[in-house]
XYZ file of C-alpha atoms in Angstrom:
407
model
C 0.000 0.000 0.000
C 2.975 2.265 1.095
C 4.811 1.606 -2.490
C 1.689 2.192 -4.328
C 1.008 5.730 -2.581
C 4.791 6.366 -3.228
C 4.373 5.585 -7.141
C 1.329 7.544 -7.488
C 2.764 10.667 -5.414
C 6.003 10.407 -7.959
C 3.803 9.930 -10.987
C 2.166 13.126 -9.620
C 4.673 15.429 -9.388
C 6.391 14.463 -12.463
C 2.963 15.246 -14.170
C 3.039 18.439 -12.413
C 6.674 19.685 -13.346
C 6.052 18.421 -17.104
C 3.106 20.486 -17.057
C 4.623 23.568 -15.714
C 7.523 23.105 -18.270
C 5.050 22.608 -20.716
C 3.144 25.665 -19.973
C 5.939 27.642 -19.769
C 7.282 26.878 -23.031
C 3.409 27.328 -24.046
C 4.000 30.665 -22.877
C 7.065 31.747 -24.632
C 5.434 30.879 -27.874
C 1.923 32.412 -27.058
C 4.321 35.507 -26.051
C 6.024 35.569 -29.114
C 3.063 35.113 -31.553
C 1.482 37.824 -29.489
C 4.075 39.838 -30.135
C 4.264 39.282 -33.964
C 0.238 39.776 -34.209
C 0.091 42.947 -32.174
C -0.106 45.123 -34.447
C -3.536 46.441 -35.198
C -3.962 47.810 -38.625
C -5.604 51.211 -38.533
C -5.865 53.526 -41.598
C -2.946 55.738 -41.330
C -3.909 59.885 -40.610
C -1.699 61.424 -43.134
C -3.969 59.282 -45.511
C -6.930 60.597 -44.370
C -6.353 64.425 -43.879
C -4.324 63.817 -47.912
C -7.937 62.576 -48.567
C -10.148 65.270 -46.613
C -10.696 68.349 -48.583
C -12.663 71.852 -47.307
C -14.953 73.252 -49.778
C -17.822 75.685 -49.167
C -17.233 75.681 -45.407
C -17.177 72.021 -44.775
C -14.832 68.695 -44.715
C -14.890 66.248 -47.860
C -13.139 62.971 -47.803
C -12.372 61.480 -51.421
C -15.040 58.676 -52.200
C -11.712 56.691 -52.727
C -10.519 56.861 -48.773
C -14.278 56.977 -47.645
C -14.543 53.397 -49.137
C -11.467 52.309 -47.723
C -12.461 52.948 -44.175
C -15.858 50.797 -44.792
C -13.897 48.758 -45.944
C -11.678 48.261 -42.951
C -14.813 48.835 -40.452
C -13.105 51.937 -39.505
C -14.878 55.553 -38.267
C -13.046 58.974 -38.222
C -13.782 61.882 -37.219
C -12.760 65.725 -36.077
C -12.299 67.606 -32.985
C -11.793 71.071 -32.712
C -9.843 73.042 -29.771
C -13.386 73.553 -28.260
C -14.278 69.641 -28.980
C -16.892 70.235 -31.393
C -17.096 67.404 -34.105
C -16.189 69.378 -37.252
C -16.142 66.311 -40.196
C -17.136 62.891 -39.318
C -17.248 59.412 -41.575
C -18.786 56.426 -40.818
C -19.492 57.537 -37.239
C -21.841 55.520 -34.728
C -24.803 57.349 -33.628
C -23.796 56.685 -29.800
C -20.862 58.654 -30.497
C -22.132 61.778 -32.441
C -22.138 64.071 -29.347
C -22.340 67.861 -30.214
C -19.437 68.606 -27.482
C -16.533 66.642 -26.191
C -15.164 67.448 -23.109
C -11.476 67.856 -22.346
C -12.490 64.630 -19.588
C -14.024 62.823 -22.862
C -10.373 63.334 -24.811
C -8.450 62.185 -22.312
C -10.383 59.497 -21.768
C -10.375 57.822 -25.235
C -6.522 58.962 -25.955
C -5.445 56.306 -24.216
C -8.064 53.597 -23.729
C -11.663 53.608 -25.523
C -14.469 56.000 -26.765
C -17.246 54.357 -25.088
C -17.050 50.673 -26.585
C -14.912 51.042 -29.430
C -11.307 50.949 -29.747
C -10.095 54.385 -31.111
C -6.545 55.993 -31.930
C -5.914 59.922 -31.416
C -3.683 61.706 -33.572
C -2.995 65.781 -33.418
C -2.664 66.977 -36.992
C -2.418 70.735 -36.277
C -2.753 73.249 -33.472
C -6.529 73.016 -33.255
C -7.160 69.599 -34.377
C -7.202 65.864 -33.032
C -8.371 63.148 -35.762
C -9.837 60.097 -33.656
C -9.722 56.964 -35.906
C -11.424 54.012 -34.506
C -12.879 50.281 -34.885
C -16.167 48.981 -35.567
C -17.547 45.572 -34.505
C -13.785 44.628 -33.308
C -12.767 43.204 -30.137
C -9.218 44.951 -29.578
C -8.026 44.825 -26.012
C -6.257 48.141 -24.854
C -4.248 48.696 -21.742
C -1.196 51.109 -20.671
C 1.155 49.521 -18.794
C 4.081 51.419 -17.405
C 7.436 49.841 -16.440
C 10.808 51.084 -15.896
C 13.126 50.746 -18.765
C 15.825 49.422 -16.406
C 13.164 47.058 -14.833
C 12.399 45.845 -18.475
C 16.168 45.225 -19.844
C 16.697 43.288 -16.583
C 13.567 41.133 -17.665
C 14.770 40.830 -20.755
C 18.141 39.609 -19.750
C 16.912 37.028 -16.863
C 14.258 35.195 -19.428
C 16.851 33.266 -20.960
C 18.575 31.944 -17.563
C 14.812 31.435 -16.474
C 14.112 29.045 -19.158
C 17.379 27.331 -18.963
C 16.876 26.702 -15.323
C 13.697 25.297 -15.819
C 14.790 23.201 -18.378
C 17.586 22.116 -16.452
C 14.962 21.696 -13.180
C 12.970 19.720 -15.422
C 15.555 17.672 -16.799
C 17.236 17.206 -13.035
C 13.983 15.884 -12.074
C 13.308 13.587 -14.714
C 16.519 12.019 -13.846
C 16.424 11.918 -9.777
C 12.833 10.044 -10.740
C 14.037 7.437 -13.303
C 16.733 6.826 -10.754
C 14.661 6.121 -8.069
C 12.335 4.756 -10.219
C 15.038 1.798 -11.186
C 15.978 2.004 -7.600
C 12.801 0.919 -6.604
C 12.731 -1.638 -9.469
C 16.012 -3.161 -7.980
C 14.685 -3.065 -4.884
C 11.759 -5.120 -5.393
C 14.117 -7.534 -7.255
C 16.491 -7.848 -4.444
C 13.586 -8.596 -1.996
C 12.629 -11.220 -4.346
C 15.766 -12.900 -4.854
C 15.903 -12.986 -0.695
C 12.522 -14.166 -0.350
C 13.042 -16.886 -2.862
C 16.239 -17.700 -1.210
C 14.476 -18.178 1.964
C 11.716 -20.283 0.656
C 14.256 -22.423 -0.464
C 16.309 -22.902 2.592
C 13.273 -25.059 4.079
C 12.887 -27.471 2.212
C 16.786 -27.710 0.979
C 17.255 -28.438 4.380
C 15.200 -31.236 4.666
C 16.566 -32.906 1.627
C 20.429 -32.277 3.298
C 19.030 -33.397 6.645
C 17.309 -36.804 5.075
C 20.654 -37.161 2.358
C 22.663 -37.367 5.763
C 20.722 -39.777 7.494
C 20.473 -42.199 4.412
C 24.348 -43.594 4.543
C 23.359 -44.218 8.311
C 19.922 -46.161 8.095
C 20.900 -48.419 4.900
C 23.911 -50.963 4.304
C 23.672 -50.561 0.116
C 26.492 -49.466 -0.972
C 24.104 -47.695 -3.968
C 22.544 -45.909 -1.979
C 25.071 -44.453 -0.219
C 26.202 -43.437 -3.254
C 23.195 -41.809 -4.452
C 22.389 -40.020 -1.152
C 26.380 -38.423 -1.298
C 25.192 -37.382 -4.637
C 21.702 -35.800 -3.411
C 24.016 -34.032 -0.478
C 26.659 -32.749 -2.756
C 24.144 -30.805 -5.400
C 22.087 -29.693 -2.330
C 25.255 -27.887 -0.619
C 25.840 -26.513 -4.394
C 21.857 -25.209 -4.609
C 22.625 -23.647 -0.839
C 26.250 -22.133 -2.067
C 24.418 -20.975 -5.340
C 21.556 -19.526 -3.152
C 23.781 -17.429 -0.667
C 25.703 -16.615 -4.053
C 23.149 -14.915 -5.272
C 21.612 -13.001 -2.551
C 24.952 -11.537 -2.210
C 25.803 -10.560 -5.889
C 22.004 -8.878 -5.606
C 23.118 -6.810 -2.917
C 26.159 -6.087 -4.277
C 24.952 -5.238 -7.284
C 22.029 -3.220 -6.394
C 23.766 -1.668 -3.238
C 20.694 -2.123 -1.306
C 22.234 -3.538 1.970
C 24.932 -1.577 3.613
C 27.793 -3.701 4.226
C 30.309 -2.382 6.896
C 33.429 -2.574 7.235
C 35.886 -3.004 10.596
C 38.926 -3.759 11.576
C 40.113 -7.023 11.564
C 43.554 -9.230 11.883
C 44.338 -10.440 9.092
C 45.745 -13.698 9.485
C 43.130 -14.570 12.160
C 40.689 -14.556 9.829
C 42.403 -16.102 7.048
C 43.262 -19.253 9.827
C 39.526 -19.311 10.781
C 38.273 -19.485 7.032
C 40.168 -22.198 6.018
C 40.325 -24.374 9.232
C 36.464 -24.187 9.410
C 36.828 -24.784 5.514
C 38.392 -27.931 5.935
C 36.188 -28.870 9.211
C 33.400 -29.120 6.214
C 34.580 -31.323 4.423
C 34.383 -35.375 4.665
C 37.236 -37.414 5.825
C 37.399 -38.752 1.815
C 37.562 -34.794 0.559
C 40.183 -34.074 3.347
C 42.654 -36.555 2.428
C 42.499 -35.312 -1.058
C 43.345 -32.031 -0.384
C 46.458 -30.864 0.827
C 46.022 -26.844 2.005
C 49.106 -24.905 2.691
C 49.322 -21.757 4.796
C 51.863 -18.780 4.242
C 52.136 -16.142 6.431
C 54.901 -13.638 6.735
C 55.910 -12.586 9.777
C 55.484 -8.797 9.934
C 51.557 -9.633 8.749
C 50.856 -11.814 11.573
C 49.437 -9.196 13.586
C 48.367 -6.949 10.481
C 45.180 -5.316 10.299
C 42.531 -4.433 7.750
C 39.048 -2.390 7.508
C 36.697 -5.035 5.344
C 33.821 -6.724 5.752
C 34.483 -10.064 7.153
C 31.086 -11.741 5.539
C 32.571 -10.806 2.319
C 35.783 -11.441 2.387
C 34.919 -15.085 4.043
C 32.649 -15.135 0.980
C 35.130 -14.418 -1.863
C 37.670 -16.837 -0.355
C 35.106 -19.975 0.060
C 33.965 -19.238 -2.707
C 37.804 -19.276 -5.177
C 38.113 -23.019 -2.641
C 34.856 -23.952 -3.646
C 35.686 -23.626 -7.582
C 38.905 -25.557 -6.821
C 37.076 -28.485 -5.411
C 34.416 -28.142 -8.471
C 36.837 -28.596 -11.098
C 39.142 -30.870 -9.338
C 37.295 -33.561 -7.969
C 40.351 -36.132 -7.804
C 41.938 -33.659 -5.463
C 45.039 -31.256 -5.517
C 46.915 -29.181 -3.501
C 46.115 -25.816 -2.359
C 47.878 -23.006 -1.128
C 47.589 -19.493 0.555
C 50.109 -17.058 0.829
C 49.970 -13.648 2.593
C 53.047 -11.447 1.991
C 54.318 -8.182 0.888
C 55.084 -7.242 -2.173
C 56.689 -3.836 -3.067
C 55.089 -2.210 0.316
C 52.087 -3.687 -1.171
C 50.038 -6.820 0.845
C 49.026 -9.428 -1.313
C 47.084 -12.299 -0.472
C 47.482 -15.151 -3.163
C 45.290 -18.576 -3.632
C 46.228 -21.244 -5.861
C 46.035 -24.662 -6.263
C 47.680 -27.464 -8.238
C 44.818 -28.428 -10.107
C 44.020 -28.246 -14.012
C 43.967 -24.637 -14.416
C 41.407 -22.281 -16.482
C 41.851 -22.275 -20.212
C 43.049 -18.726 -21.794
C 39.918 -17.548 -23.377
C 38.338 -18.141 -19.717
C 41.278 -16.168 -17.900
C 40.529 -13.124 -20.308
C 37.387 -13.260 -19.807
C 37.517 -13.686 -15.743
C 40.069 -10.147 -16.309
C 38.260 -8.070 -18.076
C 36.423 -5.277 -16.341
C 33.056 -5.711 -18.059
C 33.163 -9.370 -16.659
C 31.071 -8.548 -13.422
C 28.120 -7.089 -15.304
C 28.521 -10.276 -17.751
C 24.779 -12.008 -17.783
C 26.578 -15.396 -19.202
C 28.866 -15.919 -16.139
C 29.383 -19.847 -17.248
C 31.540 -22.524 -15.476
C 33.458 -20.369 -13.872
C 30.917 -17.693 -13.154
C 28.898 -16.855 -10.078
C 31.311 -17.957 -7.387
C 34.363 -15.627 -9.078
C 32.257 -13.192 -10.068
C 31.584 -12.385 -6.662
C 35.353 -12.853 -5.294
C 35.785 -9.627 -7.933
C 32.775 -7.758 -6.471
C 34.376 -8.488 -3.071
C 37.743 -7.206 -4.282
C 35.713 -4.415 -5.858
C 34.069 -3.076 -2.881
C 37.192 -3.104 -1.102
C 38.625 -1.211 -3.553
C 41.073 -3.942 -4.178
C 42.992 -5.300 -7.315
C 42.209 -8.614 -8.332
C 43.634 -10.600 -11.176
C 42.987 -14.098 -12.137
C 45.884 -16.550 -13.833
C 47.354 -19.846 -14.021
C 50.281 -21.410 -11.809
C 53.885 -21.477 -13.363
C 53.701 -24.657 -14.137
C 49.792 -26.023 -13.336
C 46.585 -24.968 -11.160
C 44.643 -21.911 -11.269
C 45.655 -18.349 -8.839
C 43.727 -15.673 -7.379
C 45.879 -12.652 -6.517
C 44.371 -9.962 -4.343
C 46.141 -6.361 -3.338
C 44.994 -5.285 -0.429
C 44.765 -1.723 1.157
């Protein structure tokens, strides 16, 4: 319920930012047409009084200009210095007043003579010609600004926009990232709950596989119920393999780190390593255990589920791929002021293409992980979010080595 009031609150406000960059942009345009379509088309004075002759005591416009402003829905007429109408064309009734007050004039100068849009212009000492619309809706207002006030407009609009496309943008982003965040999330708490519904009933089939050898003489079954117990441990290793890599991957648990001895932990991982394993699997394994003096009592900051992790899990592809046993080794020393901790065994080794592969940077984001996949993919997340240098080869002469730097 909490996650779907959380998607629908997100989906929200990204509605609401698109739609204010939206209208914004809207408004830019709508300003700009505006702008371009301002201009209302009145006929010009100069035309007119050209036009308006005086003959016999009285104003004539040509029949020429007189058809022109019918044409255009346009009305004209003449004021005198005492505001009597002196010559009018095409005037409205409403407005045919016999006197115009200097109130009425400055009235209709700058707005409108009662309804009607109307321009003033003085064409001599005495006169005012008032041109004005018929039947059009014209919207007239004075504004007044500051002409500093108005550059400094003019000169913030652009860094306006481009913040609020870069607001916009900034947001889209933080929400597709916590969008996928979300999405891995979800994924991680699947892969645990899986994992844990697994657990259950893998640990029945381990608990019965153990009892088997116990309750029954057959030497076939024995065999059978080793084989059921050995791919069951694999399904558990696989299991906490991948909750893990999840984790890792998505960075949705916070693993800390503290400081720890070295070489204590390194003694504890393999001795309870080798505790694991059947009396058959022990004798065919010889480990070996190299630690330099001056890094007996060395310490580290890491994350001891990890680390245990990535080092069971390099022994645990040794065993894999050498069933018939071989020898294994680790070695802590130091190296050019560097510490290096080195695994190896005397097994087959890893063909070439595989070793380039297990090297290559991209390789922990590979989907195809293949034999030797999960389990080292890990060891170079480990190494990874220790910040350490890993590198994968074969022995001098046989077996496969992991080679860790460590801080």
């Amino acid at each position: 319920m909490r996650k779907s009031l959380e998607r629908r609150l997100q989906f929200i406000l990204w509605v609401l930012v698109f739609a204010i960059a939206i209208l914004f942009v809207d408004f830019i345009i709508c300003m700009a047409v505006m702008y371009k379509s301002s201009d209302i088309n009145y006929t010009d004075a100069s035309e007119i009084m050209d036009s308006l002759s005086y003959n016999t005591g009285e104003y004539v416009l040509s029949d020429e200009e007189s058809t022109q402003l019918q044409k255009n829905n346009e009305f004209a007429f003449l004021l005198d210095s005492t505001g009597n109408i002196i010559w009018s064309e095409n005037m409205p009734e409403s407005l045919k007043k016999s006197k115009y007050t200097l109130q009425d004039v400055a009235k209709f100068t700058r707005y409108y003579l009662d309804d009607y849009p109307v321009r003033t212009y003085i064409v001599s000492e005495d006169r005012l010609l008032i041109v004005g619309k018929v039947n059009a809706d014209i919207w007239k207002y004075t504004l007044e600004y500051d002409a500093n006030n108005v550059l400094t407009f003019l000169e913030i609009t652009p860094v306006l926009f481009i913040f609020n496309i870069i607001l916009f943008i900034f947001v889209s982003i933080r929400m597709y990232k916590a969008r996928q965040r979300r999405i891995e999330e979800e994924r991680v708490e699947w892969i645990a709950g899986v994992s844990h519904d697994i657990r259950t009933p893998l640990a029945v089939i381990l608990g019965n596989a153990q009892m088997i050898p116990k309750e029954s003489s057959m030497d076939e079954i024995k065999r059978k119920s080793e084989i059921i117990e050995s791919q069951g441990l694999r399904i558990r290793a696989l299991v906490e393999n991948l909750n893990i890599t999840s984790k890792l991957d998505f960075g949705t648990k916070r693993f800390e780190k503290s400081k720890v001895c070295l070489s204590t932990l390194i003694r504890k991982i393999v001795s309870n390593m080798i505790n694991s394993l059947d009396i058959d699997a022990q004798s065919k394994y010889d480990f070996e255990l190299n630690i330099d003096d001056e890094l007996q009592k060395y310490e580290v900051s890491l994350n001891e589920e990890l680390f245990e992790r990535a080092v069971i899990n390099f022994l645990n592809n040794t065993f894999r791929h050498n069933p018939e046993g071989c020898s294994i080794y680790i070695n802590l020393y130091k190296e050019d002021k560097k510490t290096v901790l080195e695994i190896g065994d005397g097994g087959s080794g890893v063909p070439a293409e595989i070793l380039q592969r297990l090297n290559q940077n991209a390789y922990a984001k590979t989907k195809n992980v293949g034999k030797h996949g999960l389990g080292l993919k890990i060891v170079k997340k480990v190494a990874a979010f220790h910040r350490w240098k890993v590198r994968f080869t074969n022995g001098e002469n046989t077996g496969f080595v992991c080679r860790m730097e460590i801080k």
